Tab-separated table of C-alpha atoms and ligand atoms in Angstrom:
chain	number	residue	atom	x	y	z
A	1	UNK	CA	0.000	0.000	0.001
A	2	UNK	CA	1.439	3.343	-1.073
A	3	UNK	CA	0.813	6.143	1.423
A	4	UNK	CA	2.665	8.912	-0.401
A	5	UNK	CA	3.884	9.128	-3.952
A	6	UNK	CA	5.728	12.143	-5.329
A	7	UNK	CA	6.471	12.062	-9.057
A	8	UNK	CA	8.587	14.548	-10.969
A	9	UNK	CA	8.138	17.330	-8.425
A	10	UNK	CA	9.514	20.683	-9.568
A	11	UNK	CA	9.474	23.914	-7.603
A	12	UNK	CA	10.878	27.300	-8.527
A	13	UNK	CA	10.746	30.365	-6.261
A	14	UNK	CA	10.740	33.898	-7.687
A	15	UNK	CA	10.325	32.675	-11.242
A	16	UNK	CA	11.527	35.180	-13.823
A	17	UNK	CA	13.151	37.405	-11.197
A	18	UNK	CA	16.897	37.868	-10.661
A	19	UNK	CA	16.656	35.887	-7.435
A	20	UNK	CA	14.943	32.910	-9.083
A	21	UNK	CA	15.815	29.643	-7.362
A	22	UNK	CA	14.999	26.194	-8.694
A	23	UNK	CA	14.646	24.156	-5.511
A	24	UNK	CA	13.169	20.865	-6.739
A	25	UNK	CA	14.020	19.595	-10.212
A	26	UNK	CA	12.057	16.381	-10.625
A	27	UNK	CA	11.950	14.751	-7.211
A	28	UNK	CA	10.454	11.243	-7.015
A	29	UNK	CA	9.556	9.347	-3.859
A	30	UNK	CA	7.297	6.487	-2.852
A	31	UNK	CA	6.519	5.864	0.803
A	32	UNK	CA	4.883	2.548	1.667
A	33	UNK	CA	2.658	1.830	4.634
A	34	UNK	CA	4.631	1.659	7.878
A	35	UNK	CA	7.825	2.823	6.225
A	36	UNK	CA	10.003	5.290	8.110
A	37	UNK	CA	12.311	7.285	5.886
A	38	UNK	CA	15.092	9.678	6.799
A	39	UNK	CA	15.418	12.732	4.584
A	40	UNK	CA	18.950	14.043	4.709
A	41	UNK	CA	19.993	17.258	3.013
A	42	UNK	CA	22.202	20.261	3.576
A	43	UNK	CA	20.486	23.383	4.841
A	44	UNK	CA	18.799	25.260	1.998
A	45	UNK	CA	18.493	22.150	-0.200
A	46	UNK	CA	14.701	22.286	-0.143
A	47	UNK	CA	13.683	19.908	2.658
A	48	UNK	CA	10.977	22.177	4.020
A	49	UNK	CA	9.674	22.863	0.528
A	50	UNK	CA	9.474	19.133	-0.166
A	51	UNK	CA	7.723	18.398	3.145
A	52	UNK	CA	5.232	21.215	2.580
A	53	UNK	CA	4.451	19.902	-0.899
A	54	UNK	CA	4.116	16.333	0.420
A	55	UNK	CA	1.772	17.613	3.151
A	56	UNK	CA	-0.360	19.684	0.770
A	57	UNK	CA	0.637	22.989	2.358
A	58	UNK	CA	2.232	24.071	-0.914
A	59	UNK	CA	1.784	23.046	-4.552
A	60	UNK	CA	4.505	21.991	-6.979
A	61	UNK	CA	4.990	23.819	-10.278
A	62	UNK	CA	5.189	20.453	-11.984
A	63	UNK	CA	4.731	16.846	-10.970
A	64	UNK	CA	2.137	14.937	-8.988
A	65	UNK	CA	1.385	14.246	-5.345
A	66	UNK	CA	-0.655	11.182	-4.395
A	67	UNK	CA	-1.807	10.544	-0.849
A	68	UNK	CA	-3.308	7.154	-0.077
A	69	UNK	CA	-3.373	6.408	-3.797
A	70	UNK	CA	-5.415	9.514	-4.535
A	71	UNK	CA	-3.959	12.146	-6.885
A	72	UNK	CA	-4.112	15.628	-5.372
A	73	UNK	CA	-3.500	17.815	-8.396
A	74	UNK	CA	-6.586	19.644	-9.575
A	75	UNK	CA	-8.384	19.014	-6.283
A	76	UNK	CA	-10.129	21.924	-4.582
A	77	UNK	CA	-8.469	23.663	-1.632
A	78	UNK	CA	-11.263	22.307	0.524
A	79	UNK	CA	-10.533	18.737	-0.494
A	80	UNK	CA	-6.780	19.192	-0.004
A	81	UNK	CA	-7.341	20.702	3.450
A	82	UNK	CA	-9.595	17.840	4.403
A	83	UNK	CA	-7.051	15.234	3.230
A	84	UNK	CA	-4.289	17.100	5.060
A	85	UNK	CA	-6.260	17.242	8.302
A	86	UNK	CA	-7.233	13.602	8.295
A	87	UNK	CA	-4.205	11.908	6.700
A	88	UNK	CA	-1.146	13.996	7.532
A	89	UNK	CA	0.546	14.982	10.794
A	90	UNK	CA	3.286	17.626	10.996
A	91	UNK	CA	6.102	18.092	13.464
A	92	UNK	CA	8.523	20.992	13.286
A	93	UNK	CA	11.852	21.816	14.889
A	94	UNK	CA	10.041	24.133	17.282
A	95	UNK	CA	6.918	22.768	18.892
A	96	UNK	CA	4.412	25.509	17.943
A	97	UNK	CA	2.139	24.459	20.787
A	98	UNK	CA	-0.544	26.930	21.845
A	99	UNK	CA	0.917	28.497	25.029
A	100	UNK	CA	-2.396	29.239	26.738
A	101	UNK	CA	-3.600	25.635	26.546
A	102	UNK	CA	-2.427	22.593	28.482
A	103	UNK	CA	-0.486	19.737	26.902
A	104	UNK	CA	-3.646	17.626	26.777
A	105	UNK	CA	-5.735	20.463	25.330
A	106	UNK	CA	-3.161	20.977	22.576
A	107	UNK	CA	-3.753	17.348	21.550
A	108	UNK	CA	-7.520	17.526	22.025
A	109	UNK	CA	-8.151	20.680	19.961
A	110	UNK	CA	-7.307	19.231	16.513
A	111	UNK	CA	-9.580	16.295	17.304
A	112	UNK	CA	-12.488	18.575	18.244
A	113	UNK	CA	-11.895	20.438	14.967
A	114	UNK	CA	-12.281	17.079	13.229
A	115	UNK	CA	-15.597	16.383	14.957
A	116	UNK	CA	-14.383	13.993	17.668
A	117	UNK	CA	-16.356	14.072	20.937
A	118	UNK	CA	-14.565	15.693	23.889
A	119	UNK	CA	-14.551	12.534	25.997
A	120	UNK	CA	-13.001	10.456	23.205
A	121	UNK	CA	-10.506	13.209	22.379
A	122	UNK	CA	-9.396	13.379	26.029
A	123	UNK	CA	-8.989	9.618	26.186
A	124	UNK	CA	-6.932	9.536	23.009
A	125	UNK	CA	-4.820	12.485	24.167
A	126	UNK	CA	-4.019	10.782	27.459
A	127	UNK	CA	-3.208	7.524	25.696
A	128	UNK	CA	-0.807	9.344	23.373
A	129	UNK	CA	0.865	11.197	26.252
A	130	UNK	CA	1.210	7.881	28.067
A	131	UNK	CA	2.819	6.308	24.984
A	132	UNK	CA	5.578	8.919	25.025
A	133	UNK	CA	5.995	8.687	28.801
A	134	UNK	CA	4.560	12.039	29.920
A	135	UNK	CA	0.979	11.342	30.959
A	136	UNK	CA	1.776	13.101	34.241
A	137	UNK	CA	2.370	16.331	32.308
A	138	UNK	CA	-1.135	16.438	30.785
A	139	UNK	CA	-2.277	19.476	32.784
A	140	UNK	CA	0.919	21.501	32.260
A	141	UNK	CA	1.081	24.377	29.828
A	142	UNK	CA	3.926	24.265	27.280
A	143	UNK	CA	5.869	26.938	29.172
A	144	UNK	CA	6.100	24.626	32.172
A	145	UNK	CA	7.544	21.743	30.141
A	146	UNK	CA	11.136	20.975	29.173
A	147	UNK	CA	12.154	21.185	25.509
A	148	UNK	CA	12.043	17.420	25.186
A	149	UNK	CA	8.597	17.253	26.782
A	150	UNK	CA	7.304	20.018	24.534
A	151	UNK	CA	8.465	18.081	21.486
A	152	UNK	CA	6.809	14.890	22.778
A	153	UNK	CA	3.530	16.801	23.094
A	154	UNK	CA	4.006	18.089	19.537
A	155	UNK	CA	4.379	14.454	18.350
A	156	UNK	CA	1.166	13.532	20.160
A	157	UNK	CA	-0.632	16.468	18.578
A	158	UNK	CA	0.585	15.385	15.132
A	159	UNK	CA	-0.830	11.907	15.832
A	160	UNK	CA	-4.080	13.198	17.322
A	161	UNK	CA	-6.239	12.537	14.281
A	162	UNK	CA	-4.602	9.156	13.480
A	163	UNK	CA	-2.872	10.289	10.285
A	164	UNK	CA	-1.401	7.805	7.838
A	165	UNK	CA	1.655	9.934	7.188
A	166	UNK	CA	3.902	11.849	9.553
A	167	UNK	CA	6.062	14.629	8.126
A	168	UNK	CA	8.752	15.904	10.449
A	169	UNK	CA	11.194	18.749	9.812
A	170	UNK	CA	14.218	18.359	12.132
A	171	UNK	CA	11.956	17.254	14.993
A	172	UNK	CA	14.796	17.005	17.510
A	173	UNK	CA	16.949	19.729	15.970
A	174	UNK	CA	16.760	22.116	18.922
A	175	UNK	CA	17.415	19.519	21.634
A	176	UNK	CA	20.753	18.531	23.156
A	177	UNK	CA	22.068	15.193	21.821
A	178	UNK	CA	21.044	13.085	24.822
A	179	UNK	CA	17.520	14.501	24.988
A	180	UNK	CA	17.305	14.217	21.224
A	181	UNK	CA	18.029	10.472	21.405
A	182	UNK	CA	15.406	9.862	24.064
A	183	UNK	CA	12.763	12.006	22.400
A	184	UNK	CA	13.463	10.403	19.050
A	185	UNK	CA	13.112	6.996	20.702
A	186	UNK	CA	9.702	8.033	22.007
A	187	UNK	CA	8.687	9.201	18.541
A	188	UNK	CA	9.797	5.958	16.924
A	189	UNK	CA	7.912	3.964	19.572
A	190	UNK	CA	4.739	5.871	18.749
A	191	UNK	CA	5.287	5.521	15.001
A	192	UNK	CA	5.938	1.773	15.201
A	193	UNK	CA	3.003	1.230	17.564
A	194	UNK	CA	0.591	2.864	15.147
A	195	UNK	CA	2.065	1.497	11.905
A	196	UNK	CA	2.401	5.054	10.658
A	197	UNK	CA	4.526	6.003	7.662
A	198	UNK	CA	6.978	8.806	8.285
A	199	UNK	CA	9.282	11.100	6.373
A	200	UNK	CA	11.687	12.658	8.849
A	201	UNK	CA	14.181	15.324	7.876
A	202	UNK	CA	17.260	15.213	10.059
A	203	UNK	CA	20.908	16.251	10.136
A	204	UNK	CA	21.593	13.528	12.663
A	205	UNK	CA	23.086	10.576	10.769
A	206	UNK	CA	22.950	8.414	13.893
A	207	UNK	CA	19.153	8.897	14.039
A	208	UNK	CA	18.874	8.480	10.265
A	209	UNK	CA	20.588	5.098	10.513
A	210	UNK	CA	17.761	3.852	12.777
A	211	UNK	CA	15.147	4.396	10.067
A	212	UNK	CA	14.125	1.926	7.349
A	213	UNK	CA	15.759	3.867	4.574
A	214	UNK	CA	17.632	7.057	4.026
A	215	UNK	CA	17.199	9.375	1.068
A	216	UNK	CA	19.250	12.389	0.176
A	217	UNK	CA	17.956	15.615	-1.329
A	218	UNK	CA	20.675	17.078	-3.463
A	219	UNK	CA	20.551	19.321	-6.509
A	220	UNK	CA	16.745	19.237	-6.450
A	221	UNK	CA	16.581	15.440	-6.749
A	222	UNK	CA	15.929	12.646	-4.273
A	223	UNK	CA	18.402	9.798	-4.232
A	224	UNK	CA	18.749	6.602	-2.236
A	225	UNK	CA	21.602	6.907	0.212
B	301	ADP	P1	15.694	23.560	3.680
B	301	ADP	O1	14.444	23.216	4.445
B	301	ADP	O2	16.379	22.376	3.089
B	301	ADP	O3	16.642	24.411	4.441
B	301	ADP	P2	13.918	25.259	2.082
B	301	ADP	O4	12.933	24.387	1.410
B	301	ADP	O5	13.474	26.006	3.280
B	301	ADP	O6	15.248	24.416	2.381
B	301	ADP	O7	14.478	26.318	1.029
B	301	ADP	C1	15.138	25.938	-0.159
B	301	ADP	C2	15.549	27.185	-0.942
B	301	ADP	O8	14.378	27.880	-1.380
B	301	ADP	C3	16.355	28.184	-0.152
B	301	ADP	O9	17.272	28.774	-1.013
B	301	ADP	C4	15.315	29.191	0.300
B	301	ADP	O10	15.909	30.443	0.496
B	301	ADP	C5	14.357	29.202	-0.859
B	301	ADP	N1	12.979	29.482	-0.443
B	301	ADP	C6	12.235	28.769	0.453
B	301	ADP	N2	10.995	29.276	0.583
B	301	ADP	C7	10.938	30.352	-0.237
B	301	ADP	C8	9.933	31.315	-0.550
B	301	ADP	N3	8.703	31.247	0.013
B	301	ADP	N4	10.234	32.272	-1.438
B	301	ADP	C9	11.450	32.340	-2.025
B	301	ADP	N5	12.448	31.469	-1.780
B	301	ADP	C10	12.211	30.489	-0.894
B	302	ADP	P1	-5.954	25.144	7.752
B	302	ADP	O1	-6.659	25.723	8.920
B	302	ADP	O2	-5.148	26.144	6.953
B	302	ADP	O3	-6.833	24.328	6.890
B	302	ADP	P2	-4.823	23.437	9.726
B	302	ADP	O4	-4.861	24.495	10.767
B	302	ADP	O5	-5.817	22.325	9.744
B	302	ADP	O6	-4.860	24.132	8.301
B	302	ADP	O7	-3.371	22.843	9.676
B	302	ADP	C1	-3.099	21.484	9.401
B	302	ADP	C2	-1.656	21.226	9.756
B	302	ADP	O8	-0.827	22.005	8.904
B	302	ADP	C3	-1.296	21.621	11.172
B	302	ADP	O9	-0.389	20.666	11.683
B	302	ADP	C4	-0.629	22.977	11.025
B	302	ADP	O10	0.343	23.158	12.018
B	302	ADP	C5	0.006	22.858	9.663
B	302	ADP	N1	0.066	24.136	8.953
B	302	ADP	C6	-0.983	24.887	8.568
B	302	ADP	N2	-0.562	25.964	7.870
B	302	ADP	C7	0.793	25.875	7.804
B	302	ADP	C8	1.828	26.661	7.205
B	302	ADP	N3	1.575	27.762	6.513
B	302	ADP	N4	3.113	26.264	7.333
B	302	ADP	C9	3.394	25.163	8.029
B	302	ADP	N5	2.471	24.370	8.603
B	302	ADP	C10	1.189	24.708	8.506
């Protein structure tokens, strides 16, 4: 089962201007169900652009994006938003949690937005927090959590609506190496437990080596590493 397929993705910024930059030049990628893939690239190579295109936050100039076997080109914004909300989870280098809400509420809110009942959303949120070892932090606001804990909550939020695909952009990039290892371990536990597919951009080759496969983004193309 193919969860994500990118074919011939091209992306140019500032087309026709002096600062035109051709970021993706025909990138191809197929992600199967349950596959965890490391995306390794130097800074500025176009990782974020690729992840945003894969997650339907941005559109390619050329090429096709398929999620769950469904082609996304030519679909309405409404349809793309609905696919994104139900099928894709995002994690960034910085947690982007809502500061005025508790850890649990940050995981519950996206579920409520998707029509899940409060009681069920709470139960799922607590289960997710438990899976990453911080159930006892449920009532804390992000400001009262450590960096590693904040990132664990961000993983739980990304999983809140049981996506099929997790897209992560340097998810442990702002943590010290030891915390990064532990937090990454928690993420992998959650991913493996749910059979999720994941595309995880990282500079950390040690972490990359723990994934099923490693691909490199270089010169606008994706290559097996
Ligand atoms: P990475 O995540 O690998 O660091 P990005 O995808 O963020 O790379 O950016 C790739 C290149 O595209 C960089 O040169 C960046 O400056 C440029 N770029 C990214 N987003 C935009 C944008 N919205 N407008 C113009 N240029 C952009
Ligand atoms: P929208 O309200 O625009 O339909 P959502 O709020 O449902 O989108 O966002 C879905 C996911 O996409 C969330 O994880 C959110 O953090 C992420 N997201 C939304 N807009 C952006 C953006 N411009 N850049 C990066 N991530 C985004």
